[in-house]
């Protein structure tokens, strides 16, 4: 039926939309959308929800900008640089649109929420603006944009979790997938724009999460990462049965789907991660031994200004606790250099916490003031960019050293590795990860292993970023 429709009815004046009433069928659209995502995993996961909503409207995804009727940018506001990148991209899209006036350009995500109508009205860069809680209204807004109206919906919701929408997996390797378990954030870290762009925290129906994970497993996926801004405060209460589900309960239930389904999660807040979570992690082999536990700063004074609600001592005791439960657990962090009023002594405290935590990996940033945040309102962004840069360089150099040391500690160890695909550098090698989230590359053998298989690999060599190994069977 597809072939018949494509050949016979596609008609430029209808921009790919085919009206089949002539032959007694309902309308089918051949429109194509192109979506580009920036920022955190949550944003990439949201793009898969958007894709699902659009597919329900007859759209199909394309990776080719030139054949897209609808171009969407799912954006991030976390640092100024992220917004600049998107603005640049939008001007490129705008140029394409000059030759293809029918094309609709939409801004989604955190920048849409933060800037609201600014890019729509003042700068005329986009036709649609849709915030993270308003994706269900996308089809309606697209229709309006199609008849020349500029569409905007940036309403935040206290309930929306898109629980009933089955994401369409974009750019998927077919083995690992992200599953959103909650939205928004109530933490109010002073530097962070997220509570303003993504609204209040709300958890998704536990059964819908379990079902999504089970479906993924049944279609061949072997790893799910449960996503939330602050997963440890996940809490679902089923009004009907009265049962409540904590994050530890949820982990246990997802872990029980199959021993062959790996479970990861991100992100944890040091103030909220509980012994119950650590106990469940330790008790189930398939719950990966890896925790992303952002410290942000190692100085008590700065942590207080950041409103992180823990001290360095509390943080380090959490790291110890994790290693008590799981001596082999990988730990990574987020670190900000040059927050308001940060002194050399504060910076040294950060380096010290990094040493003591022995991070396997970190995401490291220069502080970037975001309009509307608590820090922007209360404090001066008074560390010069040169100092921020120098401190960031020191932090990166230390992390590189810690990562290499961590990888060297793995030499001679054997890990269970989930194969994710060919190594980027060579098709003769597999690339996979161990439970601790480290990438391992090893030579393929003619033994029938494929993407999604588990195998044992002994580590024979390493770089700062990768373990190199050999299958040990
Ligand atoms: N400037 C720099 N880094 C930031 N982050 C969040 N807000 C800012 C900001 N204004 C970092 C934090 C957070 C990560 C996702 O991004 O480290 O954990
Ligand atoms: Fe960026 Fe934060 Fe929004 Fe994610 S939630 S897209 S990191 S601003």
Tab-separated table of C-alpha atoms and ligand atoms in Angstrom:
chain	number	residue	atom	x	y	z
A	1	UNK	CA	0.000	0.000	0.000
A	2	UNK	CA	2.842	2.397	0.761
A	3	UNK	CA	4.261	2.145	-2.769
A	4	UNK	CA	0.911	2.710	-4.373
A	5	UNK	CA	0.259	5.844	-2.345
A	6	UNK	CA	3.702	7.347	-2.789
A	7	UNK	CA	3.741	7.083	-6.544
A	8	UNK	CA	0.241	8.113	-7.246
A	9	UNK	CA	-0.676	10.953	-4.987
A	10	UNK	CA	2.304	12.884	-3.785
A	11	UNK	CA	1.675	16.434	-4.854
A	12	UNK	CA	3.799	19.498	-4.209
A	13	UNK	CA	0.940	21.854	-3.557
A	14	UNK	CA	-0.114	19.613	-0.688
A	15	UNK	CA	3.450	19.475	0.634
A	16	UNK	CA	3.485	15.734	0.773
A	17	UNK	CA	0.094	15.348	2.318
A	18	UNK	CA	-2.107	12.936	0.477
A	19	UNK	CA	-5.846	13.038	0.670
A	20	UNK	CA	-7.212	9.626	0.014
A	21	UNK	CA	-10.847	10.402	0.422
A	22	UNK	CA	-11.013	9.908	-3.338
A	23	UNK	CA	-10.385	6.224	-2.833
A	24	UNK	CA	-12.178	5.950	0.475
A	25	UNK	CA	-9.172	5.936	2.817
A	26	UNK	CA	-8.317	8.339	5.589
A	27	UNK	CA	-5.647	11.000	4.970
A	28	UNK	CA	-2.029	9.950	5.294
A	29	UNK	CA	0.827	12.381	5.501
A	30	UNK	CA	4.266	11.862	4.047
A	31	UNK	CA	5.776	14.770	5.891
A	32	UNK	CA	9.230	14.428	7.290
A	33	UNK	CA	10.723	15.869	10.422
A	34	UNK	CA	14.337	16.452	11.313
A	35	UNK	CA	15.212	16.752	15.001
A	36	UNK	CA	18.488	17.767	16.575
A	37	UNK	CA	19.028	17.511	20.328
A	38	UNK	CA	21.380	19.306	22.672
A	39	UNK	CA	22.077	19.069	26.377
A	40	UNK	CA	21.439	16.279	28.808
A	41	UNK	CA	20.226	12.731	28.236
A	42	UNK	CA	16.808	13.848	29.407
A	43	UNK	CA	16.594	16.094	26.364
A	44	UNK	CA	17.552	13.274	24.024
A	45	UNK	CA	14.935	11.147	25.713
A	46	UNK	CA	12.340	13.912	25.245
A	47	UNK	CA	13.141	14.021	21.530
A	48	UNK	CA	12.082	10.369	21.370
A	49	UNK	CA	8.745	11.306	22.910
A	50	UNK	CA	8.361	14.122	20.398
A	51	UNK	CA	9.172	11.666	17.593
A	52	UNK	CA	6.454	9.367	18.884
A	53	UNK	CA	3.882	12.174	18.958
A	54	UNK	CA	4.828	13.191	15.418
A	55	UNK	CA	4.739	9.639	14.140
A	56	UNK	CA	1.206	9.403	15.472
A	57	UNK	CA	0.427	12.307	13.155
A	58	UNK	CA	1.882	10.542	10.127
A	59	UNK	CA	5.305	12.148	10.161
A	60	UNK	CA	8.461	10.142	9.640
A	61	UNK	CA	11.946	11.007	10.856
A	62	UNK	CA	14.687	12.005	8.453
A	63	UNK	CA	18.380	12.589	9.045
A	64	UNK	CA	18.544	14.748	5.955
A	65	UNK	CA	17.787	18.395	6.669
A	66	UNK	CA	17.198	19.002	2.956
A	67	UNK	CA	14.150	16.781	2.801
A	68	UNK	CA	12.574	17.931	6.080
A	69	UNK	CA	9.237	19.768	6.197
A	70	UNK	CA	9.596	20.306	9.917
A	71	UNK	CA	12.910	21.111	11.603
A	72	UNK	CA	13.071	20.880	15.379
A	73	UNK	CA	15.845	21.863	17.740
A	74	UNK	CA	15.581	20.424	21.230
A	75	UNK	CA	17.666	22.857	23.188
A	76	UNK	CA	19.606	23.310	26.416
A	77	UNK	CA	20.058	26.407	28.572
A	78	UNK	CA	22.442	25.078	31.170
A	79	UNK	CA	25.368	27.251	30.115
A	80	UNK	CA	25.532	30.305	27.897
A	81	UNK	CA	27.681	28.406	25.418
A	82	UNK	CA	24.934	25.822	24.879
A	83	UNK	CA	22.541	28.612	23.930
A	84	UNK	CA	25.057	30.236	21.583
A	85	UNK	CA	25.510	26.954	19.716
A	86	UNK	CA	21.765	26.709	19.199
A	87	UNK	CA	21.474	30.307	18.008
A	88	UNK	CA	24.159	29.654	15.416
A	89	UNK	CA	22.337	26.570	14.244
A	90	UNK	CA	19.066	28.478	14.009
A	91	UNK	CA	20.598	31.084	11.707
A	92	UNK	CA	21.786	28.239	9.479
A	93	UNK	CA	18.263	26.806	9.396
A	94	UNK	CA	16.897	30.229	8.641
A	95	UNK	CA	19.098	30.393	5.531
A	96	UNK	CA	17.767	27.030	4.351
A	97	UNK	CA	14.255	28.325	4.888
A	98	UNK	CA	14.839	31.239	2.540
A	99	UNK	CA	14.877	28.712	-0.315
A	100	UNK	CA	12.134	26.555	1.180
A	101	UNK	CA	9.526	28.869	2.662
A	102	UNK	CA	7.151	26.005	3.511
A	103	UNK	CA	9.586	24.576	6.033
A	104	UNK	CA	8.553	25.023	9.682
A	105	UNK	CA	11.278	25.591	12.298
A	106	UNK	CA	10.494	24.770	15.916
A	107	UNK	CA	12.372	25.433	19.118
A	108	UNK	CA	11.830	22.831	21.842
A	109	UNK	CA	13.197	22.247	25.303
A	110	UNK	CA	14.872	24.393	27.909
A	111	UNK	CA	15.762	27.380	25.721
A	112	UNK	CA	12.170	27.537	24.519
A	113	UNK	CA	11.048	27.628	28.123
A	114	UNK	CA	13.608	30.200	29.181
A	115	UNK	CA	13.319	32.613	26.269
A	116	UNK	CA	9.633	32.043	25.589
A	117	UNK	CA	8.537	34.291	22.717
A	118	UNK	CA	11.879	36.092	22.324
A	119	UNK	CA	13.215	34.082	19.367
A	120	UNK	CA	9.756	34.000	17.838
A	121	UNK	CA	8.905	37.674	17.913
A	122	UNK	CA	12.014	39.772	18.389
A	123	UNK	CA	14.435	37.777	16.300
A	124	UNK	CA	12.052	35.909	13.969
A	125	UNK	CA	14.328	32.901	14.102
A	126	UNK	CA	11.645	30.272	14.609
A	127	UNK	CA	8.001	29.539	13.806
A	128	UNK	CA	7.187	27.455	16.871
A	129	UNK	CA	8.242	27.549	20.514
A	130	UNK	CA	7.335	24.624	22.743
A	131	UNK	CA	8.442	24.049	26.311
A	132	UNK	CA	9.287	20.616	27.792
A	133	UNK	CA	5.812	20.003	29.235
A	134	UNK	CA	3.842	21.012	26.144
A	135	UNK	CA	4.871	18.451	23.523
A	136	UNK	CA	1.379	17.009	23.268
A	137	UNK	CA	0.253	20.291	21.708
A	138	UNK	CA	2.911	20.069	18.993
A	139	UNK	CA	0.552	18.752	16.252
A	140	UNK	CA	-1.890	21.592	16.827
A	141	UNK	CA	0.853	24.223	16.828
A	142	UNK	CA	2.371	22.778	13.644
A	143	UNK	CA	-0.999	23.066	11.930
A	144	UNK	CA	-1.254	26.674	13.017
A	145	UNK	CA	2.272	27.386	11.823
A	146	UNK	CA	1.316	25.800	8.481
A	147	UNK	CA	-1.258	28.547	7.984
A	148	UNK	CA	1.162	31.272	8.895
A	149	UNK	CA	0.460	31.699	12.615
A	150	UNK	CA	3.380	31.637	15.032
A	151	UNK	CA	2.736	28.993	17.672
A	152	UNK	CA	3.894	29.017	21.275
A	153	UNK	CA	3.187	26.862	24.313
A	154	UNK	CA	5.550	27.092	27.234
A	155	UNK	CA	3.166	26.132	30.006
A	156	UNK	CA	4.825	24.022	32.674
A	157	UNK	CA	2.804	21.266	34.262
A	158	UNK	CA	2.725	19.649	37.690
A	159	UNK	CA	1.515	16.339	36.263
A	160	UNK	CA	2.876	15.748	32.778
A	161	UNK	CA	5.206	12.737	32.606
A	162	UNK	CA	4.317	11.466	29.100
A	163	UNK	CA	3.865	8.108	30.851
A	164	UNK	CA	1.559	6.728	28.162
A	165	UNK	CA	3.729	7.695	25.187
A	166	UNK	CA	5.999	4.958	23.868
A	167	UNK	CA	9.179	6.742	22.739
A	168	UNK	CA	10.380	6.182	19.180
A	169	UNK	CA	14.053	5.313	19.539
A	170	UNK	CA	16.178	7.737	17.525
A	171	UNK	CA	19.813	7.009	16.589
A	172	UNK	CA	19.546	3.855	18.630
A	173	UNK	CA	22.126	1.081	18.653
A	174	UNK	CA	19.260	-1.279	19.523
A	175	UNK	CA	21.033	-2.350	22.723
A	176	UNK	CA	21.001	0.568	25.177
A	177	UNK	CA	18.081	2.914	25.843
A	178	UNK	CA	17.134	5.764	28.145
A	179	UNK	CA	13.900	5.616	30.086
A	180	UNK	CA	12.614	8.749	31.719
A	181	UNK	CA	11.272	8.068	35.242
A	182	UNK	CA	10.575	11.607	36.424
A	183	UNK	CA	10.636	15.201	35.262
A	184	UNK	CA	11.549	18.564	36.715
A	185	UNK	CA	13.561	19.394	39.788
A	186	UNK	CA	12.800	20.860	43.220
A	187	UNK	CA	16.360	21.317	44.395
A	188	UNK	CA	17.067	24.933	43.565
A	189	UNK	CA	20.841	24.718	43.277
A	190	UNK	CA	21.834	28.380	43.031
A	191	UNK	CA	23.662	28.027	39.686
A	192	UNK	CA	21.029	25.998	37.903
A	193	UNK	CA	18.386	27.014	35.407
A	194	UNK	CA	16.667	23.614	35.368
A	195	UNK	CA	13.981	24.274	38.003
A	196	UNK	CA	12.895	27.224	35.857
A	197	UNK	CA	13.007	25.449	32.505
A	198	UNK	CA	11.661	22.067	33.542
A	199	UNK	CA	9.418	22.973	36.414
A	200	UNK	CA	8.453	21.077	39.551
A	201	UNK	CA	9.536	17.556	40.169
A	202	UNK	CA	7.057	14.791	39.393
A	203	UNK	CA	7.469	11.026	39.150
A	204	UNK	CA	6.146	8.778	36.416
A	205	UNK	CA	3.760	5.880	37.038
A	206	UNK	CA	5.942	2.930	38.114
A	207	UNK	CA	3.987	0.366	36.063
A	208	UNK	CA	4.473	2.370	32.869
A	209	UNK	CA	8.220	2.431	33.535
A	210	UNK	CA	8.380	-1.321	34.144
A	211	UNK	CA	6.325	-1.986	31.019
A	212	UNK	CA	8.561	0.226	28.887
A	213	UNK	CA	11.684	-1.516	30.200
A	214	UNK	CA	10.155	-4.965	29.656
A	215	UNK	CA	9.158	-4.053	26.097
A	216	UNK	CA	12.674	-2.835	25.431
A	217	UNK	CA	14.105	-6.106	26.698
A	218	UNK	CA	11.663	-8.113	24.579
A	219	UNK	CA	12.728	-6.205	21.469
A	220	UNK	CA	16.392	-7.003	22.047
A	221	UNK	CA	17.617	-4.145	24.232
A	222	UNK	CA	20.034	-5.214	26.944
A	223	UNK	CA	20.527	-2.031	28.961
A	224	UNK	CA	18.209	0.672	30.273
A	225	UNK	CA	19.283	3.904	31.951
A	226	UNK	CA	16.611	5.313	34.243
A	227	UNK	CA	16.675	9.064	33.877
A	228	UNK	CA	15.720	11.906	36.138
A	229	UNK	CA	17.204	15.163	37.363
A	230	UNK	CA	17.290	13.662	40.831
A	231	UNK	CA	16.410	9.969	40.652
A	232	UNK	CA	16.765	9.332	44.385
A	233	UNK	CA	13.696	11.395	45.117
A	234	UNK	CA	11.570	9.255	42.788
A	235	UNK	CA	8.303	8.442	44.548
A	236	UNK	CA	5.168	7.000	43.067
A	237	UNK	CA	1.992	6.407	44.947
A	238	UNK	CA	-0.644	4.392	43.229
A	239	UNK	CA	-3.807	6.099	44.434
A	240	UNK	CA	-5.959	3.023	43.747
A	241	UNK	CA	-4.023	0.268	45.470
A	242	UNK	CA	-2.321	2.611	47.914
A	243	UNK	CA	1.102	1.093	47.174
A	244	UNK	CA	4.043	3.443	47.130
A	245	UNK	CA	7.231	2.938	45.176
A	246	UNK	CA	10.561	4.502	46.128
A	247	UNK	CA	13.566	4.661	43.837
A	248	UNK	CA	15.038	1.617	45.583
A	249	UNK	CA	11.786	-0.316	44.935
A	250	UNK	CA	11.751	0.798	41.315
A	251	UNK	CA	15.358	-0.284	40.782
A	252	UNK	CA	14.556	-3.654	42.283
A	253	UNK	CA	11.536	-4.109	40.023
A	254	UNK	CA	13.365	-3.075	36.855
A	255	UNK	CA	16.293	-5.283	37.901
A	256	UNK	CA	13.908	-8.228	38.242
A	257	UNK	CA	12.770	-8.062	34.583
A	258	UNK	CA	15.684	-10.243	33.488
A	259	UNK	CA	19.222	-10.913	34.704
A	260	UNK	CA	20.208	-10.173	31.094
A	261	UNK	CA	18.885	-6.620	31.253
A	262	UNK	CA	21.426	-4.199	32.670
A	263	UNK	CA	20.076	-1.282	34.665
A	264	UNK	CA	21.758	2.085	35.079
A	265	UNK	CA	20.466	5.381	36.418
A	266	UNK	CA	21.321	9.048	36.439
A	267	UNK	CA	21.546	11.508	38.200
A	268	UNK	CA	21.923	11.008	41.948
A	269	UNK	CA	22.004	13.836	44.455
A	270	UNK	CA	24.428	13.158	47.304
A	271	UNK	CA	21.891	14.365	49.858
A	272	UNK	CA	19.244	11.856	48.709
A	273	UNK	CA	20.955	8.591	47.786
A	274	UNK	CA	19.935	6.037	50.406
A	275	UNK	CA	21.374	2.853	51.866
A	276	UNK	CA	18.297	1.090	50.464
A	277	UNK	CA	19.388	2.028	46.945
A	278	UNK	CA	22.962	0.904	47.627
A	279	UNK	CA	21.697	-2.380	49.105
A	280	UNK	CA	19.525	-3.130	46.053
A	281	UNK	CA	22.418	-2.237	43.757
A	282	UNK	CA	24.727	-4.581	45.626
A	283	UNK	CA	22.154	-7.369	45.677
A	284	UNK	CA	21.510	-7.521	41.942
A	285	UNK	CA	24.333	-8.346	39.571
A	286	UNK	CA	22.555	-6.690	36.636
A	287	UNK	CA	22.196	-3.305	38.370
A	288	UNK	CA	25.375	-1.637	37.198
A	289	UNK	CA	27.989	-0.713	39.744
A	290	UNK	CA	28.279	2.875	38.722
A	291	UNK	CA	26.998	6.080	40.310
A	292	UNK	CA	27.125	9.582	38.910
A	293	UNK	CA	27.321	11.648	42.091
A	294	UNK	CA	27.963	15.315	41.232
A	295	UNK	CA	29.902	17.169	43.916
A	296	UNK	CA	29.994	20.585	42.126
A	297	UNK	CA	32.529	21.994	44.612
A	298	UNK	CA	34.716	20.682	47.407
A	299	UNK	CA	34.493	23.818	49.531
A	300	UNK	CA	31.922	23.981	52.322
A	301	UNK	CA	31.531	27.715	51.898
A	302	UNK	CA	30.848	27.397	48.164
A	303	UNK	CA	28.586	24.370	48.642
A	304	UNK	CA	26.492	26.471	50.971
A	305	UNK	CA	26.295	29.349	48.504
A	306	UNK	CA	25.344	26.833	45.828
A	307	UNK	CA	22.534	25.604	48.082
A	308	UNK	CA	23.674	22.015	47.710
A	309	UNK	CA	22.606	21.239	51.309
A	310	UNK	CA	25.569	18.965	52.100
A	311	UNK	CA	29.123	19.507	53.266
A	312	UNK	CA	32.316	18.034	51.869
A	313	UNK	CA	32.431	15.722	54.887
A	314	UNK	CA	28.898	14.469	54.195
A	315	UNK	CA	29.783	13.981	50.532
A	316	UNK	CA	32.953	12.034	51.306
A	317	UNK	CA	31.084	9.854	53.786
A	318	UNK	CA	28.603	9.008	50.974
A	319	UNK	CA	31.500	8.009	48.741
A	320	UNK	CA	32.811	5.775	51.560
A	321	UNK	CA	29.363	4.300	52.068
A	322	UNK	CA	29.066	3.461	48.358
A	323	UNK	CA	32.427	1.694	48.490
A	324	UNK	CA	31.442	-0.157	51.667
A	325	UNK	CA	28.441	-1.642	49.879
A	326	UNK	CA	30.236	-2.061	46.534
A	327	UNK	CA	34.036	-1.884	46.690
A	328	UNK	CA	34.197	-2.051	42.891
A	329	UNK	CA	31.632	0.700	42.209
A	330	UNK	CA	32.556	3.312	39.580
A	331	UNK	CA	31.929	6.891	40.678
A	332	UNK	CA	31.829	10.001	38.495
A	333	UNK	CA	31.104	13.646	39.204
A	334	UNK	CA	30.178	17.079	37.865
A	335	UNK	CA	32.445	19.928	38.910
A	336	UNK	CA	32.050	23.671	38.450
A	337	UNK	CA	35.128	25.923	38.398
A	338	UNK	CA	34.877	29.553	39.418
A	339	UNK	CA	31.491	29.859	41.089
A	340	UNK	CA	30.772	33.310	42.577
A	341	UNK	CA	33.421	34.414	45.127
A	342	UNK	CA	35.418	31.149	44.807
A	343	UNK	CA	38.913	31.697	46.220
A	344	UNK	CA	42.128	29.770	45.601
A	345	UNK	CA	41.536	27.986	48.905
A	346	UNK	CA	38.008	26.944	47.817
A	347	UNK	CA	39.439	25.686	44.540
A	348	UNK	CA	42.074	23.654	46.424
A	349	UNK	CA	39.272	22.075	48.443
A	350	UNK	CA	37.674	20.965	45.188
A	351	UNK	CA	40.918	19.353	44.018
A	352	UNK	CA	41.194	17.689	47.417
A	353	UNK	CA	37.694	16.172	47.246
A	354	UNK	CA	38.451	14.893	43.754
A	355	UNK	CA	41.604	13.156	45.055
A	356	UNK	CA	39.777	11.690	48.027
A	357	UNK	CA	36.823	10.495	45.928
A	358	UNK	CA	39.114	8.971	43.279
A	359	UNK	CA	36.638	9.704	40.498
A	360	UNK	CA	36.783	7.445	37.489
A	361	UNK	CA	35.416	10.222	35.345
A	362	UNK	CA	34.068	13.781	35.631
A	363	UNK	CA	32.168	16.366	33.632
A	364	UNK	CA	33.889	19.674	34.317
A	365	UNK	CA	32.638	23.181	33.588
A	366	UNK	CA	33.413	26.852	34.063
A	367	UNK	CA	30.662	28.612	35.957
A	368	UNK	CA	28.291	30.372	33.574
A	369	UNK	CA	25.791	32.781	35.075
A	370	UNK	CA	22.223	32.046	34.007
A	371	UNK	CA	19.616	34.789	34.154
A	372	UNK	CA	16.881	34.206	36.714
A	373	UNK	CA	18.805	31.701	38.854
A	374	UNK	CA	19.330	32.220	42.582
A	375	UNK	CA	23.028	32.909	42.012
A	376	UNK	CA	22.309	35.524	39.341
A	377	UNK	CA	19.973	37.264	41.763
A	378	UNK	CA	22.103	36.995	44.887
A	379	UNK	CA	25.783	36.898	43.981
A	380	UNK	CA	28.256	38.579	41.708
A	381	UNK	CA	29.847	36.501	38.972
A	382	UNK	CA	33.188	37.866	40.144
A	383	UNK	CA	35.759	35.222	39.239
A	384	UNK	CA	37.425	36.411	36.034
A	385	UNK	CA	37.226	34.173	33.000
A	386	UNK	CA	41.016	33.770	33.015
A	387	UNK	CA	40.923	32.457	36.569
A	388	UNK	CA	37.976	30.205	35.763
A	389	UNK	CA	39.906	28.857	32.804
A	390	UNK	CA	43.079	28.218	34.827
A	391	UNK	CA	41.124	26.453	37.561
A	392	UNK	CA	39.215	24.372	35.045
A	393	UNK	CA	42.496	23.345	33.430
A	394	UNK	CA	43.818	22.209	36.805
A	395	UNK	CA	40.642	20.267	37.495
A	396	UNK	CA	40.785	18.603	34.068
A	397	UNK	CA	44.474	17.726	34.500
A	398	UNK	CA	43.764	16.144	37.871
A	399	UNK	CA	40.794	14.202	36.512
A	400	UNK	CA	42.907	12.926	33.610
A	401	UNK	CA	45.433	11.645	36.125
A	402	UNK	CA	42.715	10.046	38.292
A	403	UNK	CA	41.075	8.409	35.253
A	404	UNK	CA	44.382	6.929	34.128
A	405	UNK	CA	45.116	5.657	37.644
A	406	UNK	CA	41.642	4.155	37.841
A	407	UNK	CA	42.103	2.392	34.498
A	408	UNK	CA	45.539	1.121	35.515
A	409	UNK	CA	43.996	-0.445	38.620
A	410	UNK	CA	41.900	-2.549	36.236
A	411	UNK	CA	44.875	-4.072	34.402
A	412	UNK	CA	44.691	-7.862	34.708
A	413	UNK	CA	41.069	-7.827	35.910
A	414	UNK	CA	38.342	-9.677	34.027
A	415	UNK	CA	34.970	-8.016	33.460
A	416	UNK	CA	31.632	-8.997	31.998
A	417	UNK	CA	31.155	-6.732	29.002
A	418	UNK	CA	27.982	-5.925	27.110
A	419	UNK	CA	28.868	-5.477	23.429
A	420	UNK	CA	27.385	-2.258	22.040
A	421	UNK	CA	28.858	-2.422	18.528
A	422	UNK	CA	32.001	-2.058	16.469
A	423	UNK	CA	34.807	-0.005	17.931
A	424	UNK	CA	34.865	3.491	16.433
A	425	UNK	CA	38.397	2.987	15.183
A	426	UNK	CA	38.177	-0.463	13.672
A	427	UNK	CA	35.532	-2.926	12.561
A	428	UNK	CA	37.838	-5.726	13.647
A	429	UNK	CA	37.242	-4.738	17.275
A	430	UNK	CA	34.186	-4.759	19.494
A	431	UNK	CA	33.298	-1.899	21.805
A	432	UNK	CA	31.403	-2.573	24.999
A	433	UNK	CA	31.137	-1.444	28.596
A	434	UNK	CA	31.695	-3.095	31.906
A	435	UNK	CA	29.321	-2.671	34.825
A	436	UNK	CA	31.353	0.345	35.996
A	437	UNK	CA	30.534	2.123	32.721
A	438	UNK	CA	34.067	1.945	31.388
A	439	UNK	CA	34.486	1.477	27.658
A	440	UNK	CA	36.391	-1.681	26.726
A	441	UNK	CA	37.704	-2.387	23.222
A	442	UNK	CA	38.779	-5.892	22.211
A	443	UNK	CA	39.540	-7.917	19.094
A	444	UNK	CA	36.629	-9.831	17.551
A	445	UNK	CA	36.858	-13.596	17.309
A	446	UNK	CA	34.895	-15.855	14.992
A	447	UNK	CA	32.675	-17.083	17.792
A	448	UNK	CA	29.204	-15.816	16.906
A	449	UNK	CA	29.187	-12.932	19.356
A	450	UNK	CA	27.156	-9.956	18.247
A	451	UNK	CA	25.859	-6.605	19.413
A	452	UNK	CA	23.939	-7.226	22.627
A	453	UNK	CA	25.982	-10.311	23.627
A	454	UNK	CA	27.742	-10.512	26.962
A	455	UNK	CA	31.292	-11.756	27.117
A	456	UNK	CA	34.187	-11.879	29.576
A	457	UNK	CA	37.148	-9.655	28.800
A	458	UNK	CA	40.494	-9.430	30.551
A	459	UNK	CA	42.063	-5.968	30.591
A	460	UNK	CA	45.527	-6.006	29.054
A	461	UNK	CA	46.204	-2.329	28.441
A	462	UNK	CA	44.573	1.055	28.863
A	463	UNK	CA	44.568	4.711	27.986
A	464	UNK	CA	43.095	7.427	30.134
A	465	UNK	CA	39.712	7.022	28.419
A	466	UNK	CA	39.517	3.370	27.396
A	467	UNK	CA	40.343	-0.120	28.571
A	468	UNK	CA	41.835	-2.486	26.010
A	469	UNK	CA	41.379	-6.198	26.467
A	470	UNK	CA	41.081	-9.719	25.184
A	471	UNK	CA	38.215	-12.130	25.409
A	472	UNK	CA	38.874	-14.615	28.149
A	473	UNK	CA	37.015	-17.799	27.331
B	1	LIG	N1	27.387	26.921	34.976
B	1	LIG	C1	28.238	25.889	34.828
B	1	LIG	N2	27.876	24.613	34.987
B	1	LIG	C2	26.602	24.360	35.330
B	1	LIG	N3	25.954	23.219	35.576
B	1	LIG	C3	24.675	23.498	35.859
B	1	LIG	N4	24.476	24.830	35.829
B	1	LIG	C4	25.660	25.383	35.501
B	1	LIG	C5	26.104	26.713	35.319
B	1	LIG	N5	25.268	27.751	35.480
B	1	LIG	C6	26.596	21.897	35.542
B	1	LIG	C7	26.458	21.190	36.884
B	1	LIG	C8	25.413	20.161	36.608
B	1	LIG	C9	25.679	19.823	35.170
B	1	LIG	C10	24.561	19.139	34.478
B	1	LIG	O1	25.948	21.069	34.593
B	1	LIG	O2	27.687	20.627	37.197
B	1	LIG	O3	25.518	19.039	37.447
B	2	LIG	FE1	20.183	21.474	29.630
B	2	LIG	FE2	19.407	21.183	32.120
B	2	LIG	FE3	17.604	21.459	30.275
B	2	LIG	FE4	19.016	19.216	30.412
B	2	LIG	S1	17.556	19.986	31.923
B	2	LIG	S2	18.558	20.336	28.591
B	2	LIG	S3	21.013	20.024	31.082
B	2	LIG	S4	19.117	22.964	30.910
